[in-house]
Coordinates of C-alpha atoms in Angstrom, one line a residue:
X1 CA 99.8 100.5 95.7
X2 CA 99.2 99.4 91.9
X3 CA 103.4 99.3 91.7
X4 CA 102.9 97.1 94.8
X5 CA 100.3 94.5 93.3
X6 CA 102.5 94.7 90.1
X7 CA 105.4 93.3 92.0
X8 CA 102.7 90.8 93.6
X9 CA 101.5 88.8 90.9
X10 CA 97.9 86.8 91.6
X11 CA 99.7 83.1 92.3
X12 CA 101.6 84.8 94.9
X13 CA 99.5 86.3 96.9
X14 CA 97.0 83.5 96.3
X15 CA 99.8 80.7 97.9
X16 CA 100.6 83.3 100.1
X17 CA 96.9 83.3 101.5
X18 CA 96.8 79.4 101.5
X19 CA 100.2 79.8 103.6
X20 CA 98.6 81.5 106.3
X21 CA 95.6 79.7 106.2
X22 CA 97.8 76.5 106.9
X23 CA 99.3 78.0 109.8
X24 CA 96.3 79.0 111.3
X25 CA 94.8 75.9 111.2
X26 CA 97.7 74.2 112.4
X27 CA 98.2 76.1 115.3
X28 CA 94.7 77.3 116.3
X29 CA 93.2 73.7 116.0
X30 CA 92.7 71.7 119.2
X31 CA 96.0 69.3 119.9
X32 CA 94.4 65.9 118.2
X33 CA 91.4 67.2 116.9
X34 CA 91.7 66.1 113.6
X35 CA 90.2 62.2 112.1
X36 CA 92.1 59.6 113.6
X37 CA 94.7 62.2 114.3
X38 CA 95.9 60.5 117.4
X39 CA 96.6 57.5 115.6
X40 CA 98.7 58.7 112.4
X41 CA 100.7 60.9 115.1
X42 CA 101.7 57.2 116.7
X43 CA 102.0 56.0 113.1
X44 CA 104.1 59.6 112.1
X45 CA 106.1 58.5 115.4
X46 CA 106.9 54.7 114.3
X47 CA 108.4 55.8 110.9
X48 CA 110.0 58.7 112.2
X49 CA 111.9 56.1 114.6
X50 CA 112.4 53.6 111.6
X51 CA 109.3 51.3 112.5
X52 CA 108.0 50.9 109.0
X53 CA 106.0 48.5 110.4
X54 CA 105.6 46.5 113.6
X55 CA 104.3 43.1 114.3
X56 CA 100.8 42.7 114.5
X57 CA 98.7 43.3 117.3
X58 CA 95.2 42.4 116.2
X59 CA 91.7 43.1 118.4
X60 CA 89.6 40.0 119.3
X61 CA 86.5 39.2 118.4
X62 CA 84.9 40.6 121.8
X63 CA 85.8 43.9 120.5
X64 CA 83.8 43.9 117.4
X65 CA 81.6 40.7 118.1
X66 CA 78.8 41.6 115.3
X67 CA 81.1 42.9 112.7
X68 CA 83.5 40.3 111.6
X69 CA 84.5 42.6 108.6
X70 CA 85.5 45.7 110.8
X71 CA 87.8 42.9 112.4
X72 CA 89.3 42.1 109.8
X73 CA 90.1 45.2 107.9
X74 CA 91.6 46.1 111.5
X75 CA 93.3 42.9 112.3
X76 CA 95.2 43.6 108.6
X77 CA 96.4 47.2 109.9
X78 CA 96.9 47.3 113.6
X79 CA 100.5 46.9 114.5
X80 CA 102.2 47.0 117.9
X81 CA 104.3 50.7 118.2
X82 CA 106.8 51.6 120.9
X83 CA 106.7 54.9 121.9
X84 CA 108.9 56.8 124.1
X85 CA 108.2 58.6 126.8
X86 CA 106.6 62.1 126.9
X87 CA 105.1 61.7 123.6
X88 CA 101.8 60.6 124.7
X89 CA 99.0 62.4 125.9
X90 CA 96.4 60.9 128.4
X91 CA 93.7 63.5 127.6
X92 CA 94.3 64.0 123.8
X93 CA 90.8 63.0 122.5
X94 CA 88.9 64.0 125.7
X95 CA 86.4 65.9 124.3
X96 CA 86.3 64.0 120.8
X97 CA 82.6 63.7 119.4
X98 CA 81.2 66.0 122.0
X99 CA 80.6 68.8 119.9
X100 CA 79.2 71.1 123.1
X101 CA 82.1 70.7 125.0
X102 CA 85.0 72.5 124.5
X103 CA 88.6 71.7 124.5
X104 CA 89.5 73.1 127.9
X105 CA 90.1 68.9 129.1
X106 CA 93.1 69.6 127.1
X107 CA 94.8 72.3 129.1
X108 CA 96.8 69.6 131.3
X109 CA 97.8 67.2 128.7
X110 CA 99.2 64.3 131.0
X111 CA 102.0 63.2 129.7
X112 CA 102.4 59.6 129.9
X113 CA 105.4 58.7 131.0
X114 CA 108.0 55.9 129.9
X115 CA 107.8 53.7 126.8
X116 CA 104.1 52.9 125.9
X117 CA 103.5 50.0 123.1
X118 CA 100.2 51.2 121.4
X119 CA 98.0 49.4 119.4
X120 CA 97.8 51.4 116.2
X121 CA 94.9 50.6 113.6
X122 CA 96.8 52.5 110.6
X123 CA 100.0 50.9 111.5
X124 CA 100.5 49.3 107.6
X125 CA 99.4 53.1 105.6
X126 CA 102.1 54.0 103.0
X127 CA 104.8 55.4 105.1
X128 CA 105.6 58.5 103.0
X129 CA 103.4 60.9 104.2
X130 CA 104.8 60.3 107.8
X131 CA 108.5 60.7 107.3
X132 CA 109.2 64.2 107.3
X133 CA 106.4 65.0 110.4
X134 CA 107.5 61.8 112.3
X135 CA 111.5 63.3 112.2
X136 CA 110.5 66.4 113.7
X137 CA 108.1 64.5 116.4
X138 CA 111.4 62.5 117.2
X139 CA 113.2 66.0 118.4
X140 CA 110.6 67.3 120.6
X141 CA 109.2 66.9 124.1
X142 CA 105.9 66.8 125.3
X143 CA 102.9 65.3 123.2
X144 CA 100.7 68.7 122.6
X145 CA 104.1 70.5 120.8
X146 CA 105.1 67.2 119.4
X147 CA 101.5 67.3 117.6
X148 CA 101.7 70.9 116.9
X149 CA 105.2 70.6 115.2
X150 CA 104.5 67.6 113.2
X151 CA 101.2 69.3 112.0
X152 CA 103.8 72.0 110.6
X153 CA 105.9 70.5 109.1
X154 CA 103.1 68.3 107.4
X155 CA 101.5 71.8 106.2
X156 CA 104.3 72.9 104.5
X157 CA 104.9 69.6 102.2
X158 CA 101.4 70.3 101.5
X159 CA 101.8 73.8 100.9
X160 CA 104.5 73.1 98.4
X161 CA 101.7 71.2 96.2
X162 CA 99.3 73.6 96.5
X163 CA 101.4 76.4 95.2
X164 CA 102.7 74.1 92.7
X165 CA 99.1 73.8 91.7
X166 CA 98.8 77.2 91.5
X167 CA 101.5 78.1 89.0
X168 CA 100.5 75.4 86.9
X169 CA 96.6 76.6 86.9
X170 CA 98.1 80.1 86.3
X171 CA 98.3 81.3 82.7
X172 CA 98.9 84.9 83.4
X173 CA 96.1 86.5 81.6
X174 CA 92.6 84.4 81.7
X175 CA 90.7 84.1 84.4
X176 CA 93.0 81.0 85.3
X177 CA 93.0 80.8 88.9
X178 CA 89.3 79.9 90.1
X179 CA 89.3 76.9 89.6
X180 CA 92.0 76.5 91.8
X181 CA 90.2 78.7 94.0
X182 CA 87.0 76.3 94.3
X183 CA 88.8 73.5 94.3
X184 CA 90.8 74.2 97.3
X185 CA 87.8 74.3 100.1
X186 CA 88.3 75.2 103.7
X187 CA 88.5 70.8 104.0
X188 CA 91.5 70.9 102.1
X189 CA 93.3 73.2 103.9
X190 CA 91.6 71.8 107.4
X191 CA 93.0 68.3 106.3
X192 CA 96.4 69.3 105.0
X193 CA 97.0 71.5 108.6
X194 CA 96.6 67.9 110.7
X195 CA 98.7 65.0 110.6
X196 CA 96.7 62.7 108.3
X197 CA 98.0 61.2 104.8
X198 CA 95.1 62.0 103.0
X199 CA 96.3 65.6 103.6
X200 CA 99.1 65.1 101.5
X201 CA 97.1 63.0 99.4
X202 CA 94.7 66.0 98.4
X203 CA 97.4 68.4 97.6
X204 CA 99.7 66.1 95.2
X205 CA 96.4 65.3 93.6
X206 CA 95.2 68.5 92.8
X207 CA 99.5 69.6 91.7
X208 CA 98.8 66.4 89.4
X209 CA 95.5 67.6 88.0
X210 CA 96.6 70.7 87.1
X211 CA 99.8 69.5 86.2
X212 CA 97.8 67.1 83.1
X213 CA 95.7 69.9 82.3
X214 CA 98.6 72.5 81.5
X215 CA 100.3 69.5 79.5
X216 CA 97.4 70.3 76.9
X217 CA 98.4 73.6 77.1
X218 CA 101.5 73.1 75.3
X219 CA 102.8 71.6 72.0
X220 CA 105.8 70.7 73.6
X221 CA 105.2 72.1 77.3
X222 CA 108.1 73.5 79.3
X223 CA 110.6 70.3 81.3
X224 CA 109.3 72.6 84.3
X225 CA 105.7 71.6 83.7
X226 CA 107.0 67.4 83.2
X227 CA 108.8 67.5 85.6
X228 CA 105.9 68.9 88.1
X229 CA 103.9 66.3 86.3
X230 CA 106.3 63.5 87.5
X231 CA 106.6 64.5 90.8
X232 CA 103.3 65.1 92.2
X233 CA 101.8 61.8 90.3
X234 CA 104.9 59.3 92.2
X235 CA 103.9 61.3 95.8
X236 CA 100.5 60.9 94.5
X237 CA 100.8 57.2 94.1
X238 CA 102.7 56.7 97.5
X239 CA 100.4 58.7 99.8
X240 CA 97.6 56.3 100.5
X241 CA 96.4 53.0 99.0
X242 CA 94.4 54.2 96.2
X243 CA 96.6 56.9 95.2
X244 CA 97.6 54.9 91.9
X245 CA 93.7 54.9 91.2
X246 CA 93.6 59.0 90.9
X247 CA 96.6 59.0 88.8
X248 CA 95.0 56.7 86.2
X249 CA 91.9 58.5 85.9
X250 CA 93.9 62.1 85.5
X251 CA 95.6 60.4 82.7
X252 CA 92.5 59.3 80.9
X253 CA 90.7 62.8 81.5
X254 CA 93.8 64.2 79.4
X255 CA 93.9 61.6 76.6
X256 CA 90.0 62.2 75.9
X257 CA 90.6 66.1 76.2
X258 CA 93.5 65.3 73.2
X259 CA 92.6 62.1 71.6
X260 CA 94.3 59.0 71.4
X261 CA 96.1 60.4 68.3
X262 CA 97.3 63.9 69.2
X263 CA 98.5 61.8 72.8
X264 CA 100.7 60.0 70.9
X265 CA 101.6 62.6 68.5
X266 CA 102.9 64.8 71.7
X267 CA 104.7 61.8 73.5
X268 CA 106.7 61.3 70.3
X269 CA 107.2 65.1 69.9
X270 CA 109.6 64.8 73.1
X271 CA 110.4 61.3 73.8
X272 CA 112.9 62.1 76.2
X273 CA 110.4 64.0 78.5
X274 CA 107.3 61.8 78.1
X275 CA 109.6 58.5 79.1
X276 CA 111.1 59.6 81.8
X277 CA 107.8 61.1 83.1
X278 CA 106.0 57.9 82.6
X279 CA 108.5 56.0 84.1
X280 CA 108.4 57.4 87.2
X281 CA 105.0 57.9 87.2
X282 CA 104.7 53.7 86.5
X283 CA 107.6 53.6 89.4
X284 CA 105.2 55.1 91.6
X285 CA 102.4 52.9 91.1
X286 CA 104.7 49.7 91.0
X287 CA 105.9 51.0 94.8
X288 CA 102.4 51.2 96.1
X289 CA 101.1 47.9 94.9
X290 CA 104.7 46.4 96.0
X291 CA 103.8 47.9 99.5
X292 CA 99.9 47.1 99.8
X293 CA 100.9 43.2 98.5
X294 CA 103.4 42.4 101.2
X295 CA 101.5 44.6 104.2
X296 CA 98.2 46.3 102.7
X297 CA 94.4 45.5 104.4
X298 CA 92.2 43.2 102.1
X299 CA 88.6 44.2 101.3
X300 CA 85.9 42.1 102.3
X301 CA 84.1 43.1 99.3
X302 CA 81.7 40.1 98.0
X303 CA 78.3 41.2 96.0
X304 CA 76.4 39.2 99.0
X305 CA 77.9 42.0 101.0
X306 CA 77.1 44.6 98.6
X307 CA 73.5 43.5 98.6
X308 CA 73.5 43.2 101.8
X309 CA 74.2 46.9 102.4
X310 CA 71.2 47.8 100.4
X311 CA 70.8 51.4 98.9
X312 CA 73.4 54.0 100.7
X313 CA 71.1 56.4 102.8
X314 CA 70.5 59.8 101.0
X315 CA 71.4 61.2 104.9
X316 CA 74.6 59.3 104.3
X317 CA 75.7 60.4 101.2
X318 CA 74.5 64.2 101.5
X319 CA 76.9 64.2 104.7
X320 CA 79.9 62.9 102.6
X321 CA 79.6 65.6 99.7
X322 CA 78.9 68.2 102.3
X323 CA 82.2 66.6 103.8
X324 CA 84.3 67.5 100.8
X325 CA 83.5 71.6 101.9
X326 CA 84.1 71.4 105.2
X327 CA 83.6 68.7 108.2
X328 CA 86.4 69.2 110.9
X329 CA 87.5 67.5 114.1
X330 CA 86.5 64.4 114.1
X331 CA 84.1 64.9 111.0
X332 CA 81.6 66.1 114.2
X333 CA 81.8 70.0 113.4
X334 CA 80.4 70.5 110.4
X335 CA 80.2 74.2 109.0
X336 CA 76.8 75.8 108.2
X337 CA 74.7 74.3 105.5
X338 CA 74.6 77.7 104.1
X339 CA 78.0 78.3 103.7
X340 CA 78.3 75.4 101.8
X341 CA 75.3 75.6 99.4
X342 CA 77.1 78.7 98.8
X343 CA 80.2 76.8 97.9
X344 CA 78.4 74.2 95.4
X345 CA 76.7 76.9 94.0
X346 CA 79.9 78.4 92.7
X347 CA 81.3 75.0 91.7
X348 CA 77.8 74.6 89.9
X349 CA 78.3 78.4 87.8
X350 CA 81.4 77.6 87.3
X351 CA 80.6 74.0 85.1
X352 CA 77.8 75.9 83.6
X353 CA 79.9 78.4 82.4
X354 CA 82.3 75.6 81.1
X355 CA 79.7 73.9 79.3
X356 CA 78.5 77.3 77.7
X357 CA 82.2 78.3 76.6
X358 CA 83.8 75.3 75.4
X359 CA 84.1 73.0 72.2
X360 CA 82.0 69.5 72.5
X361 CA 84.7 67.7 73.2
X362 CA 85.4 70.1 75.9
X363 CA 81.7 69.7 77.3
X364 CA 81.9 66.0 76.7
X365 CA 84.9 65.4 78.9
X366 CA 83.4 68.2 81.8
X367 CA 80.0 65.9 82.0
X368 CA 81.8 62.6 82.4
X369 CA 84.0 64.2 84.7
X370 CA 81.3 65.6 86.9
X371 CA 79.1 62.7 86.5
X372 CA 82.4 60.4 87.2
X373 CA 83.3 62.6 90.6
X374 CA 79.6 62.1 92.1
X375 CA 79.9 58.0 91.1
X376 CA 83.4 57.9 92.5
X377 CA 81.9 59.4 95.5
X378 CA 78.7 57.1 95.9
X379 CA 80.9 54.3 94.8
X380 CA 83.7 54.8 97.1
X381 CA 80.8 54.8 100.1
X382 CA 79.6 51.4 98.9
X383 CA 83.0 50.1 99.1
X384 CA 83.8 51.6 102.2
X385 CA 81.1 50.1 103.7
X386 CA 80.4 47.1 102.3
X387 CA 84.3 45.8 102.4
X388 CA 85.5 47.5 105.7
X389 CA 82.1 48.1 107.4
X390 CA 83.8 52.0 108.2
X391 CA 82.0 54.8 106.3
X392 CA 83.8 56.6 103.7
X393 CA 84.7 60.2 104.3
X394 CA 84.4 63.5 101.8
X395 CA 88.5 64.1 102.1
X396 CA 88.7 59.9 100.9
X397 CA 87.1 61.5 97.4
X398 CA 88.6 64.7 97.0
X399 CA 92.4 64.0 95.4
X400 CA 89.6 62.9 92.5
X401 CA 86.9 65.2 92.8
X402 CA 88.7 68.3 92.9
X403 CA 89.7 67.3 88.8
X404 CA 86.2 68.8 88.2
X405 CA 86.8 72.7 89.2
X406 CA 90.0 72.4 87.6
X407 CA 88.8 70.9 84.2
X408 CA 85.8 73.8 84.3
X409 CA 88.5 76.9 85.1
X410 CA 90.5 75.3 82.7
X411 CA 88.0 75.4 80.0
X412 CA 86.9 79.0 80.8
X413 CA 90.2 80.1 81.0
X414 CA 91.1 78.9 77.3
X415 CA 88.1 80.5 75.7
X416 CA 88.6 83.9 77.7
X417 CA 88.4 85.9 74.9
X418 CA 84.4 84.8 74.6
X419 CA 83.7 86.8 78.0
X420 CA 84.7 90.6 77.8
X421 CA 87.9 91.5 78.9
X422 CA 88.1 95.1 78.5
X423 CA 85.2 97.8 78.5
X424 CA 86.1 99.1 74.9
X425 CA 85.8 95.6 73.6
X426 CA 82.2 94.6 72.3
X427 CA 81.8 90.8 74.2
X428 CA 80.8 88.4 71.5
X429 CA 78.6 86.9 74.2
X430 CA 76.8 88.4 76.7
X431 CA 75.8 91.7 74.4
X432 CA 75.1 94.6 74.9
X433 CA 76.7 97.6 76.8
X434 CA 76.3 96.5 80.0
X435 CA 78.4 93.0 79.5
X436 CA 81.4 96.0 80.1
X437 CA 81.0 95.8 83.6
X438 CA 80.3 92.3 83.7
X439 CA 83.8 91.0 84.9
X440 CA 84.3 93.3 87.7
X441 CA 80.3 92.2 89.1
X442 CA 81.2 88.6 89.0
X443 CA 84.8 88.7 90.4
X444 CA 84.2 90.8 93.2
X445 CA 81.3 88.8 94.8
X446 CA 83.2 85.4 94.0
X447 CA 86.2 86.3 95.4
X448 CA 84.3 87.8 98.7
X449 CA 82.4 84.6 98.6
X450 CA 85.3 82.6 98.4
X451 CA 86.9 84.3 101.5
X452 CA 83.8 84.3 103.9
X453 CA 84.1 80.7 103.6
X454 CA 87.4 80.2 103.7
X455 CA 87.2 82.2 106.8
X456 CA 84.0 80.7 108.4
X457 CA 85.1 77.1 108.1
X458 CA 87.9 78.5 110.5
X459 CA 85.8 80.3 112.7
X460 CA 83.6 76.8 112.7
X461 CA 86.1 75.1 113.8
X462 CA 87.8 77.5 116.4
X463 CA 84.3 78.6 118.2
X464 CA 83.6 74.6 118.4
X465 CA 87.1 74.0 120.4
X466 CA 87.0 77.5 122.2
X467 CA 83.3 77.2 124.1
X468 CA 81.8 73.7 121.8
X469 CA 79.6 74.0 119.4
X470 CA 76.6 75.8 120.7
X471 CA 78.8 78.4 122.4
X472 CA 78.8 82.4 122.4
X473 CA 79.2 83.2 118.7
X474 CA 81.9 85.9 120.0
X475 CA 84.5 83.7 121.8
X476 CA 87.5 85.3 121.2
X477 CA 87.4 87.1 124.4
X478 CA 86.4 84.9 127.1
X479 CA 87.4 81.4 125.7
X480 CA 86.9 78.1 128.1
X481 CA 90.1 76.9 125.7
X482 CA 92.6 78.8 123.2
X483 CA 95.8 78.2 121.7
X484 CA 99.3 79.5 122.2
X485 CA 99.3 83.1 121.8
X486 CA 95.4 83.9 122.0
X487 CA 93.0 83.7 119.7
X488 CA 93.2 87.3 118.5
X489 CA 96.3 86.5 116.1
X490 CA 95.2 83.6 114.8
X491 CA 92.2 85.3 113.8
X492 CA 94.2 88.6 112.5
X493 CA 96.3 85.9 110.4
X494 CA 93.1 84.4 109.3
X495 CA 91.4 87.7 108.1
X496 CA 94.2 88.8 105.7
X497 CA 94.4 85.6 104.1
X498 CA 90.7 86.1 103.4
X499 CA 92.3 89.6 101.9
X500 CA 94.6 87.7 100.1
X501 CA 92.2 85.8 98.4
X502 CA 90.0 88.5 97.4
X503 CA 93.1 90.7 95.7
X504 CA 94.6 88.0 94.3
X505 CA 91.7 86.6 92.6
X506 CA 90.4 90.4 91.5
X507 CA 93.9 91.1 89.7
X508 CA 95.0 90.3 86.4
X509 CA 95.3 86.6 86.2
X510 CA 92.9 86.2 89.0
X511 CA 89.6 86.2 88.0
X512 CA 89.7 89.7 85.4
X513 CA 90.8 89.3 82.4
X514 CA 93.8 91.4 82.2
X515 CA 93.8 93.8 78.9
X516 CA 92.1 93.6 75.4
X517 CA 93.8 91.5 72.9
X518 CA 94.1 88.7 69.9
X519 CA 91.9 85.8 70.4
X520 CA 92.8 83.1 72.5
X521 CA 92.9 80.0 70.7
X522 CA 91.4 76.6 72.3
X523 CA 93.4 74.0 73.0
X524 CA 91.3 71.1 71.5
X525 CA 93.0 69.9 68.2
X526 CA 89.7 68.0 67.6
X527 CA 87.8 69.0 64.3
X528 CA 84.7 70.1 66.5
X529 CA 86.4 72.9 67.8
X530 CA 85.5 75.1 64.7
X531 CA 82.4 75.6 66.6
X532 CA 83.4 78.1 68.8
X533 CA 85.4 80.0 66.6
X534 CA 85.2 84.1 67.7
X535 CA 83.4 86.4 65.4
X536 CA 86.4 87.9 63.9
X537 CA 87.8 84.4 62.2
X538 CA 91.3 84.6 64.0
X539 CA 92.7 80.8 62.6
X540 CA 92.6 77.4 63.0
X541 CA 92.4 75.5 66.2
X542 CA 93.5 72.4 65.5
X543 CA 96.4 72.1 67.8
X544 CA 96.7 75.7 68.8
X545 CA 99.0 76.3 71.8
X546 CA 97.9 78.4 74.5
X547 CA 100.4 77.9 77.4
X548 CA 102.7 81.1 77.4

């Protein structure tokens, strides 16, 4: 078994674990039952047909007669999309917002017949995210495996991210992969399993923040690591509207981790890299503002309106941080309160840890980053409402928000050699002869922790479309509605990739440190960083190197 794990390193089975995960989700979900699903599956359809975008189709003012801003942020988007026959499904959001009823309305899914022309309200998004599911909608009949397929094949780019932003979070040795770990809640996977954009969205941003973070790894880091760098900040970019926004602010949490100085002094240290890196990270950006100028919707955002909106309910903006865990269907499932305190909880030990273990510029750059990912989030909500009179939702925030877990694991994970790694070595922290056994208490209950509620957001979800919401808690056996197959593999599926998680975050790499050894240097070429240097006065910081 050890022989077997050896072969297995902790990335692996980690993307391994988010793989299933993805698939369960994809196929287990409801047909639809994802936020505004229906419409980017008519939107995934238009592109995957070569209908960048259609003419307008806007509503009237009889549709929204007391909310002339909803009108217009609508009238900006909604295009006119023909759609072939058998793609469409008459019952598809049947049971949408009724949380105690479950999805058996879908069983017959009514086919409609003939070419349809829908109105679709997010008939101008950035057509990238929908090319690859709207090509493998185009080859397939009937509107419940069209959905299915597409929601595959959506996963999968998604997946490719998120195991990207596992190798680069992955250092080998340090307790490099929980931040990754926390950052990747059951609403990321939920979001990245549907056909949405923002999906897509939240996986090239976290490949992106990780991506910065392991360039301070590196003196002159690996054309693997620039080239990952480039590739998830252009898809980044081109994903939705603000995706140019979450780019920029990676960039500056990297320049005040290094400086203005040692940024330069790196770009020029491999000219070749950085430029063509930049460029196509500025090609990116240029493509999306190209895009949103000739077809993009226009905020209605005036500080009358912003007044107007008063003081954003505290009901209103618990719900969208509560969102970033885990909200699914249409944001009308929410999992348990508990399950998420639990979640914040470890995102909250994990920045305290941060804070405890790093240099001051370290700490610095944590607090603006948290206190910058709960403005971004209040902020966003204000804009939302104020200029498009929709709410904002938690997966709008997280290709920003999940920077924070990242930055903390990354910190921890550079000053590893603070925090015990081996029961022979005295910990320079903690103290005494019981900090021995302190990895092994802390990992273990994380990791479990980590898989419950991986797990439970599934179960949330799947008891919610099996017998609604207030349904027997043990539906598996006598559901009203299930997916293809049953529910017993889906849940099998489900279980071992809460296994997954557990072993791949209790091995080497994971969350243990792996053996004894030399010091591991901090990254932070500032002159601060003398202030954590380890009892036994192993060298100079100042541009120390700990990528490997």
């Amino acid at each position: 078994m050890r022989r077997l794990l050896g072969l297995l390193p902790a990335p692996t089975l980690l993307c391994a674990a988010y793989g299933l995960l993805l698939l369960s989700w994809a196929m287990s979900n409801a047909p639809f039952a994802g936020a505004d699903e229906t419409s980017h599956y008519v939107r995934a359809i238009a592109v995957g047909d070569g209908q960048l975008v259609g003419p307008l189709d806007p509503f009237t003012t009889a549709d929204f007669p007391n909310s002339p801003t909803t009108l217009g942020w609508l009238n900006d988007a909604t295009r006119a999309v023909t759609v072939p026959g058998d793609k469409l499904s008459r019952t598809a959001t049947c049971n949408a917002f009724h949380v105690l009823v479950s999805a058996a309305c879908l069983d017959d899914p009514a086919a409609i017949t003939g070419t349809t022309v829908v109105q679709n309200p997010v008939g101008n998004y950035q057509p990238l995210p929908y090319v690859l599911p709207g090509l493998a909608i185009d080859r397939t009949d009937g509107p419940f495996t069209a959905d299915r397929l597409g929601r595959l094949v959506s996963a999968l780019s998604c997946w490719v991210f998120l195991c990207l932003a596992v190798r680069l979070a992955w250092n080998r040795e340090a307790p490099s992969l929980v931040g990754i770990a926390l950052a990747v809640t059951p609403m990321v996977l939920f979001t990245a399993s549907i056909i949405n954009p923002s999906g897509l969205e939240i996986a090239t941003g976290l490949a992106f923040a990780a991506a910065v973070l392991r360039l301070r790894q590196h003196e002159r880091p690996p054309a693997w690591v620039w080239a990952a760098t480039a590739v998830s900040g252009f898809t980044l970019s081109l994903s939705r509207s603000p995706g140019p926004v979450w780019v920029v602010v990676d960039l500056v949490v990297l320049t005040l981790l290094l400086s203005w100085r040692e940024t330069g002094r790196r770009l020029r240290a491999q000219p070749v890299a950085a430029t063509i890196t930049l460029l196509v990270l500025v090609l990116g950006i240029v493509l999306n503002r190209i895009w949103e100028g000739l077809y993009g919707s226009r905020l209605r955002l005036t500080l009358a309106e912003v007044r107007a909106l008063g003081r954003p309910s505290r009901t209103l903006l618990d719900t969208l941080f509560r969102q970033q865990v885990g909200n699914f269907g249409w944001t009308e499932t929410p999992m348990s309160p508990t399950l998420v305190f639990a979640w914040f909880a470890l995102v909250l030990l994990l920045v305290v840890l941060a804070l405890v273990l790093g240099t001051w510029r370290e700490r610095i750059v944590l607090v603006l980053t948290t206190v910058g990912a709960v403005a971004v989030t209040i902020g966003l909500q204000v804009v939302f409402l104020a200029g498009t009179g929709f709410g904002a939702q938690g997966r709008h925030v997280l290709p920003v928000t999940v920077m924070m877990p990242l930055l903390a694991g990354h910190i921890i994970a550079a000053h590893r050699t603070r925090i015990p790694p081996h029961p022979r070595q005295r910990p320079q922290i903690l103290g005494g002869s019981s900090a021995a056994v302190v990895g092994l208490l802390v990992a273990v209950p994380v990791a479990v922790l980590v898989a419950v509620v991986q797990v439970g957001g599934w179960y949330t979800n799947s008891r919610r479309n099996a017998v609604g919401a207030a349904g027997p808690r043990w539906f598996f056996s006598h559901p009203e509605w299930q997916p293809p197959l049953g529910w017993y593999p889906w849940l099998a599926i489900t279980v071992v990739a809460g296994a997954l998680i557990v072993i791949a975050l209790c091995l080497p790499g994971g969350l243990l440190p792996a053996r004894p050894g030399p010091p591991y240097p901090s990254p932070d070429p500032s002159p601060d960083a003398s202030d954590t240097s380890d009892a036994s006065g192993s060298g100079a910081r100042q541009g120390a190197v700990i990528g490997r």
